[in-house]
């Protein structure tokens, strides 16, 4: 009984549940922020998964943790800390030479790993310097949807729109450079510039997503939806749209589940993303078997 | 090829003589030389490729066959002499040149369809995003779709162009890449070892396809190869690059036991089969020389 009183009640009446969900301003803000973040993360993540740059994306997200922790310690806006740290790390990673389309021998992953672990260590230091509120530590690492202010939603929206517009402008050459770098270079596509621009967009996105899912669970929105969608379709347009739909569903379901339970939002968003990926992989495996059975089938 | 051979036709011209009408030459080298890293790759290269010809660039590994193609593309600068490509400077012809770089294969996990990779050859360097359903409203997009359809049909890729490119065979990938190089209707097609890493049946069918493209589409084809036999029957001209220079002419002039033995520094026999085809025996075979491609050592 005590648990039921402390947590909001979930009934079988969907419309009542929904109106209960949106009766609090903080939940409206959480859904607005979640929606923005899901769309931006899906769009940028789709390219990230295609470019095999997941490790870089993870690092840019982890780096946002010391950024936010340092900002809180210094008494400035955590949002500014998120963006400053991720963008700075994106610049560092962009300076590492990258060979071809991720093939060949590159120092990239070693450099990224070094940056990542140092950043994480700095974050721990900042948290203990601040006085070590455990609450803020778990919030930074594993996400929270409580207390997202109107101005935070506005910043997420403005930055998100900027990222989407920039991505739309470079989308096709970026896709070209990702899939077929040799020919893209021969056709005069500025692949190096695109690679730097993309890392900056990825940095902004990682900083955005971190504010909802926490620095460690960014992949829930950045990797899982595109990875699942690319299993389902090899058509670029289709898998891109499916990515956005998955991202939105995962975020909305996760926020709803977190509201009606006592457990953190990061867990739910990640779990729904995981389910989407497993389901997509299973669907692909089944349809592949069906295809090969049809091809080999009894004449 | 029934025109009488003018006695003054030097072995430096790929074909033709003063008796024929003045033809245009999409590709000309005059006393060309390339020096890379202080080493002269080749010098004194003269070459005239006529419009609509199928010319092979042959020679041992590491003599600068690819460099010849890159000089034509304007990627590698000449240290002496000049190159004229489609009546202009190399590198200025842009869209009118189709280029297939050496040994390109796609990651088996790449979930992008072959037809999307071909389409990138058409519009990959345009900024922005292709809008779904745009072909209903924009005639350029409709023309693009038609051209794509045409070139897929031309290379015979209809049955597998919708499959992820990482999952089709090497020969099928090569056909799709040829389609990609052709999709902008180039006047000159530069192919760098398109038969490399294909099995024998695929070598002969891709060679036949390239020859058919040359005849039917009126495209001038310059193709680098290390084994002359699969393409010998289709060639209008050959360029042998060896020992810092090049010898060019008609296949029957250049492909003789004495010329080849001199160029390769090893006994080579040219045999004529009962149906009049030439076969080169004793030429260093491709597989034995594959290993030195990956060492990165100066060859």
XYZ file of C-alpha atoms in Angstrom:
598
model
C 0.000 0.000 0.000
C 2.785 2.394 0.839
C 4.402 1.881 -2.549
C 1.107 2.552 -4.303
C 0.698 5.768 -2.386
C 4.175 7.043 -3.064
C 4.076 6.215 -6.781
C 1.319 7.587 -9.019
C -1.334 5.002 -9.739
C -1.622 3.302 -13.095
C -5.123 2.220 -14.051
C -6.503 0.463 -17.110
C -8.122 3.697 -18.206
C -5.620 5.001 -20.762
C -7.081 8.472 -21.147
C -7.183 8.971 -17.377
C -3.572 7.818 -17.158
C -2.543 10.208 -19.888
C -4.338 13.183 -18.365
C -2.720 12.303 -15.031
C 0.657 12.142 -16.826
C 0.305 15.592 -18.334
C -1.326 17.289 -15.348
C 2.096 18.199 -14.007
C 4.103 20.877 -15.742
C 7.354 19.017 -15.174
C 5.970 16.020 -17.085
C 4.948 18.234 -20.010
C 8.464 19.623 -20.067
C 9.937 16.136 -19.793
C 7.915 14.967 -22.793
C 8.800 18.067 -24.814
C 12.504 17.654 -24.057
C 12.330 13.895 -24.678
C 10.646 14.388 -28.040
C 13.240 16.906 -29.218
C 16.093 14.719 -28.038
C 14.665 11.539 -29.584
C 14.335 13.134 -33.024
C 17.784 14.742 -33.015
C 19.460 11.633 -31.596
C 17.740 9.412 -34.156
C 18.757 11.591 -37.093
C 22.385 12.008 -36.040
C 22.613 8.455 -34.674
C 21.510 7.030 -38.021
C 24.612 8.491 -39.644
C 26.782 7.599 -36.662
C 25.860 3.910 -36.870
C 26.398 3.924 -40.639
C 29.788 5.601 -40.193
C 30.849 3.101 -37.520
C 31.522 5.987 -35.144
C 29.600 4.670 -32.155
C 32.676 4.731 -29.958
C 33.242 8.399 -30.732
C 29.578 9.099 -29.970
C 29.802 7.303 -26.653
C 32.883 9.278 -25.696
C 31.318 12.601 -26.583
C 28.445 11.680 -24.293
C 30.640 10.512 -21.426
C 32.659 13.715 -21.704
C 29.494 15.708 -21.066
C 29.445 14.292 -17.532
C 32.603 16.112 -16.318
C 31.348 19.130 -18.251
C 28.101 19.211 -16.331
C 29.718 18.251 -13.010
C 32.356 20.949 -13.448
C 29.721 23.525 -14.323
C 27.677 22.677 -11.225
C 30.814 22.858 -9.081
C 31.648 26.280 -10.534
C 28.060 27.374 -10.036
C 27.227 27.929 -13.709
C 24.527 26.342 -15.829
C 24.884 22.574 -16.215
C 23.476 22.851 -19.750
C 26.393 25.066 -20.753
C 28.774 22.527 -19.225
C 27.237 19.668 -21.219
C 27.623 21.460 -24.539
C 31.051 22.983 -23.869
C 32.632 19.657 -22.902
C 31.091 17.624 -25.736
C 31.963 20.154 -28.410
C 35.531 20.494 -27.107
C 35.921 16.706 -27.182
C 34.495 16.618 -30.719
C 37.192 19.057 -31.819
C 39.890 16.885 -30.203
C 38.619 13.716 -31.893
C 38.288 15.521 -35.223
C 41.994 16.348 -35.100
C 42.929 12.650 -35.049
C 43.558 11.478 -38.605
C 40.948 8.984 -39.711
C 41.693 6.555 -42.491
C 39.201 6.054 -45.270
C 35.709 5.124 -44.166
C 36.828 3.671 -40.851
C 38.796 0.897 -42.498
C 42.488 0.350 -42.140
C 44.728 1.043 -39.217
C 43.889 4.171 -37.391
C 44.841 5.461 -33.995
C 41.352 6.826 -33.621
C 39.933 4.342 -31.160
C 42.977 4.497 -28.876
C 42.877 8.287 -28.774
C 39.135 8.316 -28.162
C 39.457 5.807 -25.338
C 42.187 7.885 -23.714
C 40.085 11.043 -23.891
C 37.070 9.206 -22.534
C 38.636 7.699 -19.451
C 40.391 10.934 -18.500
C 37.129 12.831 -18.823
C 35.336 10.318 -16.623
C 38.043 10.687 -13.962
C 37.704 14.484 -14.073
C 33.963 14.111 -13.578
C 34.470 12.077 -10.427
C 36.846 14.759 -9.138
C 34.380 17.584 -9.838
C 31.578 15.740 -8.065
C 33.680 15.196 -4.958
C 34.938 18.810 -5.070
C 31.326 19.990 -5.140
C 30.631 18.029 -1.995
C 29.348 14.852 -3.483
C 25.583 14.888 -3.545
C 24.940 11.311 -4.619
C 21.641 12.361 -6.149
C 23.222 14.667 -8.655
C 25.833 12.013 -9.506
C 23.276 9.363 -10.439
C 21.243 12.007 -12.248
C 24.263 13.010 -14.358
C 25.215 9.440 -15.146
C 21.867 7.701 -15.478
C 19.448 10.461 -16.316
C 16.548 12.235 -14.745
C 13.375 13.795 -16.074
C 12.537 15.747 -12.955
C 12.893 19.484 -12.963
C 13.531 20.197 -16.640
C 12.885 23.916 -16.835
C 11.180 25.850 -19.629
C 14.443 27.511 -20.546
C 16.151 24.114 -20.787
C 13.466 22.913 -23.177
C 13.940 26.063 -25.206
C 17.708 25.548 -25.420
C 17.245 21.891 -26.383
C 14.780 22.960 -29.076
C 16.992 25.677 -30.540
C 20.157 23.563 -30.557
C 18.218 20.565 -31.850
C 16.720 22.576 -34.712
C 20.164 23.914 -35.569
C 21.627 20.397 -35.638
C 18.799 19.108 -37.841
C 19.118 21.970 -40.326
C 22.892 21.535 -40.561
C 22.477 17.787 -40.977
C 19.869 18.269 -43.704
C 22.263 20.505 -45.641
C 25.179 18.061 -45.540
C 23.098 14.862 -45.540
C 23.649 13.604 -49.073
C 27.373 14.320 -49.431
C 27.856 12.941 -45.913
C 26.053 9.769 -46.933
C 28.240 9.587 -50.053
C 31.425 10.069 -48.026
C 30.265 7.432 -45.545
C 29.290 4.725 -47.998
C 31.832 5.286 -50.759
C 34.659 7.553 -49.614
C 37.033 6.928 -52.553
C 34.564 7.991 -55.196
C 33.268 10.858 -53.075
C 36.791 12.276 -52.944
C 37.208 11.803 -56.694
C 33.932 13.676 -57.228
C 35.173 16.602 -55.179
C 33.132 16.001 -52.025
C 34.990 17.636 -49.094
C 35.071 14.450 -47.025
C 37.445 15.752 -44.350
C 35.383 18.865 -43.731
C 32.225 16.756 -43.589
C 33.843 14.434 -41.081
C 34.692 17.355 -38.774
C 31.240 18.904 -39.164
C 29.614 15.594 -38.377
C 31.659 15.180 -35.190
C 30.584 18.641 -34.073
C 26.939 17.753 -34.716
C 27.482 14.499 -32.864
C 28.977 16.431 -29.942
C 25.956 18.755 -29.744
C 23.610 15.786 -29.963
C 25.439 13.794 -27.300
C 25.265 16.810 -24.984
C 21.522 17.119 -25.625
C 20.761 13.469 -25.071
C 22.920 13.290 -21.924
C 20.614 15.759 -20.234
C 17.715 13.306 -20.461
C 19.261 9.837 -20.388
C 22.403 10.654 -18.413
C 25.918 10.476 -19.764
C 26.199 6.679 -19.662
C 22.880 5.793 -21.281
C 23.059 8.105 -24.306
C 23.306 5.087 -26.547
C 19.713 4.232 -25.711
C 18.666 6.984 -28.111
C 21.797 7.416 -30.237
C 22.553 3.801 -31.190
C 19.635 1.532 -30.426
C 16.959 3.069 -32.700
C 19.204 3.366 -35.801
C 20.799 -0.022 -35.192
C 17.357 -1.613 -34.957
C 16.020 0.297 -37.966
C 19.011 -0.587 -40.160
C 18.340 -4.241 -39.388
C 14.826 -3.833 -40.698
C 15.488 -2.034 -43.972
C 18.377 -1.443 -46.350
C 16.529 1.510 -47.899
C 18.106 4.697 -46.538
C 14.862 6.684 -46.430
C 12.867 3.923 -44.776
C 15.431 3.040 -42.144
C 15.866 6.738 -41.353
C 12.132 7.214 -40.718
C 11.899 3.982 -38.726
C 14.798 5.264 -36.608
C 12.890 8.425 -35.708
C 9.714 6.449 -34.930
C 11.626 3.998 -32.710
C 13.358 6.867 -30.919
C 10.059 8.618 -30.170
C 8.307 5.428 -29.020
C 11.192 4.419 -26.787
C 11.364 7.878 -25.213
C 7.622 8.291 -24.658
C 7.185 4.797 -23.261
C 10.250 5.232 -21.062
C 9.052 8.536 -19.635
C 5.574 7.140 -19.021
C 6.934 4.034 -17.320
C 9.283 6.103 -15.180
C 6.415 8.335 -14.078
C 4.284 5.421 -12.938
C 7.121 3.674 -11.135
C 9.855 4.545 -8.693
C 12.732 3.568 -10.959
C 14.947 5.847 -13.075
C 13.953 6.918 -16.592
C 17.292 5.813 -18.051
C 16.525 2.204 -17.247
C 13.161 2.251 -18.994
C 14.297 4.118 -22.119
C 17.244 1.740 -22.484
C 15.107 -1.341 -21.921
C 12.582 -0.346 -24.563
C 15.440 0.431 -26.954
C 16.952 -2.958 -26.227
C 13.638 -4.671 -26.889
C 13.346 -2.822 -30.216
C 16.826 -3.955 -31.244
C 16.300 -7.583 -30.232
C 12.926 -7.668 -31.966
C 14.395 -6.143 -35.151
C 17.298 -8.614 -35.172
C 14.944 -11.523 -34.617
C 12.651 -10.315 -37.397
C 15.604 -10.059 -39.775
C 16.903 -13.507 -38.840
C 13.466 -15.020 -39.395
C 12.889 -13.293 -42.722
C 16.378 -14.321 -43.880
C 15.626 -17.937 -43.075
C 12.313 -17.701 -44.839
C 14.033 -16.206 -47.906
C 16.668 -18.907 -48.041
C 14.000 -21.568 -47.587
C 12.086 -20.061 -50.479
C 15.229 -19.948 -52.595
C 16.147 -23.551 -51.802
C 12.560 -24.653 -51.509
C 11.201 -27.877 -52.987
C 10.840 -27.474 -56.711
C 40.850 -2.241 -88.402
C 40.948 -3.115 -92.092
C 42.551 0.164 -93.101
C 46.050 -0.341 -94.483
C 48.782 0.321 -91.989
C 50.650 3.466 -92.936
C 54.331 2.695 -92.773
C 55.056 5.838 -90.738
C 52.617 4.903 -87.954
C 54.833 4.845 -84.936
C 54.193 2.387 -82.124
C 53.466 5.431 -79.984
C 49.972 5.960 -81.313
C 47.279 3.681 -80.049
C 45.711 3.483 -83.469
C 44.993 5.333 -86.612
C 47.176 7.086 -89.049
C 47.130 10.111 -91.309
C 44.920 8.320 -93.848
C 41.881 8.369 -91.579
C 39.773 11.443 -90.958
C 40.984 13.625 -88.098
C 39.453 12.156 -84.998
C 39.146 13.649 -81.564
C 41.295 12.266 -78.832
C 39.660 12.161 -75.398
C 43.005 11.319 -73.840
C 46.491 12.343 -74.965
C 49.840 12.125 -73.255
C 52.791 13.999 -74.806
C 56.226 13.336 -73.417
C 54.632 12.982 -70.018
C 56.620 12.138 -66.901
C 55.702 11.705 -63.264
C 58.086 11.982 -60.337
C 56.804 10.881 -56.947
C 58.938 11.211 -53.841
C 62.055 11.861 -55.899
C 61.561 8.698 -57.957
C 60.716 8.886 -61.628
C 57.718 6.605 -62.099
C 57.744 6.907 -65.850
C 58.833 9.464 -68.400
C 58.547 10.162 -72.094
C 55.077 8.631 -72.304
C 53.197 9.361 -75.505
C 49.684 8.138 -75.923
C 46.732 9.015 -78.103
C 43.434 7.403 -77.292
C 40.734 7.975 -79.867
C 37.091 8.507 -79.144
C 35.197 5.272 -78.690
C 38.258 3.089 -78.243
C 38.831 0.432 -75.626
C 42.432 0.743 -74.491
C 44.156 -1.304 -71.822
C 47.033 -0.120 -69.662
C 49.168 -3.175 -68.986
C 52.426 -3.942 -67.296
C 54.015 -5.542 -64.266
C 52.893 -4.547 -60.797
C 54.289 -1.364 -59.364
C 55.326 0.310 -62.628
C 52.807 3.127 -62.342
C 49.737 1.935 -64.239
C 47.425 3.479 -61.654
C 49.597 6.595 -61.685
C 48.841 6.934 -65.389
C 45.123 6.964 -64.608
C 45.622 9.386 -61.742
C 47.602 11.700 -63.995
C 44.661 11.648 -66.396
C 42.352 12.489 -63.500
C 44.603 15.379 -62.513
C 45.198 13.903 -59.066
C 48.899 13.311 -59.723
C 50.794 16.242 -61.298
C 53.156 15.755 -64.215
C 56.770 16.734 -63.866
C 57.233 17.056 -67.619
C 55.198 16.924 -70.797
C 51.472 17.358 -70.910
C 48.188 15.506 -70.612
C 45.089 16.528 -72.466
C 41.793 15.127 -71.250
C 38.703 15.716 -73.379
C 40.445 18.684 -74.948
C 41.304 20.359 -71.658
C 43.462 20.210 -68.596
C 43.311 17.030 -66.511
C 40.972 17.505 -63.579
C 38.863 20.061 -65.438
C 36.615 17.546 -67.157
C 34.840 16.553 -63.927
C 31.445 15.158 -64.821
C 32.547 13.890 -68.231
C 34.878 11.322 -66.662
C 33.743 8.136 -65.008
C 36.305 6.670 -62.635
C 36.475 3.307 -60.935
C 39.324 3.183 -58.409
C 41.303 0.075 -57.649
C 40.024 -2.668 -55.373
C 36.996 -1.364 -53.590
C 34.800 -3.639 -51.609
C 32.038 -2.962 -49.156
C 31.789 -4.047 -45.562
C 29.622 -7.163 -45.359
C 27.481 -5.512 -42.688
C 26.742 -2.381 -44.703
C 22.953 -2.241 -44.881
C 22.627 -0.024 -47.936
C 21.214 -1.246 -51.238
C 23.325 -1.481 -54.367
C 20.989 0.882 -56.198
C 21.573 3.565 -53.552
C 25.315 3.313 -54.109
C 24.765 3.672 -57.869
C 22.519 6.700 -57.276
C 25.294 8.367 -55.270
C 27.321 8.404 -58.474
C 24.588 10.590 -59.932
C 23.743 13.015 -57.143
C 25.988 12.195 -54.166
C 27.821 15.494 -54.374
C 24.655 17.618 -54.298
C 23.938 19.275 -50.985
C 20.686 18.751 -49.179
C 18.419 15.768 -48.735
C 16.565 13.930 -51.481
C 12.873 14.266 -50.733
C 10.724 11.160 -50.951
C 8.283 11.276 -53.843
C 10.122 14.181 -55.443
C 10.073 12.468 -58.841
C 6.379 13.321 -59.102
C 7.152 17.031 -59.016
C 10.655 17.604 -60.331
C 11.652 16.655 -63.840
C 15.337 16.461 -62.923
C 14.569 13.841 -60.318
C 12.479 11.955 -62.860
C 15.352 12.042 -65.368
C 17.640 10.784 -62.618
C 15.333 7.869 -61.894
C 15.152 6.963 -65.574
C 18.908 7.126 -66.008
C 19.388 4.972 -62.931
C 16.997 2.415 -64.351
C 18.818 2.451 -67.688
C 22.262 1.904 -66.267
C 21.092 -0.860 -63.905
C 19.608 -2.596 -66.931
C 22.808 -2.017 -68.933
C 25.059 -3.782 -66.442
C 22.455 -6.478 -65.790
C 22.097 -5.721 -62.090
C 18.291 -5.724 -62.005
C 17.971 -8.870 -59.905
C 20.320 -7.855 -57.093
C 20.357 -4.043 -57.071
C 17.812 -3.960 -54.228
C 19.960 -6.146 -51.972
C 22.396 -4.669 -49.436
C 25.641 -4.115 -51.324
C 27.708 -5.847 -48.641
C 25.835 -9.058 -49.375
C 26.233 -9.369 -53.137
C 29.199 -11.151 -54.738
C 32.411 -9.482 -55.868
C 31.398 -9.667 -59.523
C 28.001 -8.175 -58.741
C 29.585 -5.373 -56.716
C 31.917 -4.648 -59.616
C 28.961 -4.408 -62.023
C 27.169 -2.028 -59.671
C 30.312 0.098 -59.387
C 30.638 0.192 -63.170
C 27.024 1.358 -63.277
C 27.908 4.030 -60.722
C 30.834 5.216 -62.863
C 28.594 5.288 -65.951
C 25.511 6.894 -64.518
C 26.445 10.464 -65.490
C 27.037 9.466 -69.114
C 30.775 10.129 -69.069
C 32.627 10.457 -72.356
C 35.708 8.825 -70.884
C 35.708 5.900 -68.479
C 38.862 5.254 -66.442
C 38.843 1.830 -64.802
C 41.613 0.765 -62.450
C 41.873 -3.032 -62.355
C 38.145 -3.767 -62.475
C 38.854 -7.476 -62.996
C 41.130 -7.742 -60.001
C 39.929 -10.214 -57.364
C 37.233 -11.672 -59.619
C 37.094 -15.343 -60.538
C 37.655 -16.344 -64.171
C 34.018 -16.543 -65.362
C 33.349 -13.143 -63.794
C 36.519 -11.709 -65.331
C 35.389 -12.631 -68.810
C 31.796 -11.518 -68.325
C 32.778 -8.156 -66.801
C 35.318 -7.692 -69.618
C 32.559 -8.392 -72.147
C 30.289 -5.940 -70.356
C 32.918 -3.171 -70.479
C 33.486 -3.806 -74.167
C 29.735 -3.680 -74.819
C 29.477 -0.379 -72.927
C 32.333 0.974 -75.009
C 30.595 0.049 -78.272
C 26.969 0.715 -77.449
C 27.310 3.838 -75.340
C 30.178 5.256 -77.378
C 32.282 5.705 -74.248
C 36.045 5.755 -74.527
C 37.408 3.230 -72.056
C 40.909 3.222 -70.586
C 41.338 0.254 -68.317
C 44.247 -0.814 -66.149
C 44.792 -4.563 -66.037
C 47.572 -6.900 -65.058
C 46.358 -9.848 -67.085
C 45.739 -9.153 -70.749
C 44.092 -12.446 -71.706
C 40.492 -11.837 -70.531
C 40.292 -8.546 -72.440
C 42.628 -9.151 -75.375
C 39.879 -9.886 -77.910
C 38.088 -6.609 -77.198
C 40.998 -4.192 -77.273
C 41.591 -1.436 -79.826
C 44.841 -0.399 -78.251
C 47.237 -1.272 -75.490
C 49.739 0.685 -73.467
C 52.493 -1.303 -71.849
C 54.063 0.504 -68.949
C 57.417 -0.885 -67.900
C 60.951 0.175 -67.093
C 60.113 3.825 -66.571
C 58.454 4.292 -69.923
C 55.553 3.107 -71.978
C 54.980 1.532 -75.364
C 51.620 1.914 -76.985
C 49.993 0.714 -80.136
C 47.536 -1.766 -81.493
C 47.416 -5.096 -79.701
C 48.918 -6.950 -82.644
C 51.837 -4.535 -82.800
C 52.684 -4.434 -79.122
C 51.696 -7.886 -77.980
C 54.536 -9.822 -79.537
C 56.957 -12.208 -77.912
C 59.917 -9.899 -78.440
C 58.276 -6.708 -77.159
C 56.786 -8.322 -74.068
C 59.905 -10.274 -73.195
C 61.881 -7.042 -73.355
C 59.372 -5.105 -71.234
C 58.992 -7.747 -68.548
C 62.635 -8.873 -68.599
C 61.440 -12.435 -68.656
C 60.733 -14.849 -71.513
C 57.152 -14.404 -72.676
C 55.491 -16.141 -75.572
C 52.561 -14.853 -77.544
C 50.654 -17.670 -79.166
C 47.914 -17.505 -81.760
C 45.069 -19.923 -81.239
C 43.333 -21.736 -84.081
C 40.568 -19.124 -84.115
C 43.062 -16.313 -84.434
C 43.072 -15.121 -80.823
C 46.259 -14.133 -79.074
C 47.233 -15.739 -75.801
C 50.056 -14.456 -73.660
C 51.972 -17.170 -71.866
C 54.620 -16.679 -69.221
C 53.418 -13.284 -68.088
C 53.719 -13.070 -64.327
C 50.307 -14.155 -63.106
C 48.232 -12.013 -60.860
C 47.899 -14.134 -57.686
C 51.642 -14.560 -57.249
C 51.986 -10.786 -57.087
C 49.098 -10.006 -54.799
C 51.079 -10.068 -51.593
C 53.265 -7.079 -52.403
C 50.163 -4.887 -52.766
C 49.616 -4.788 -49.033
C 53.113 -4.308 -47.703
C 53.153 -0.580 -48.363
C 56.820 -0.869 -49.327
C 58.053 0.958 -52.380
C 57.882 -1.481 -55.202
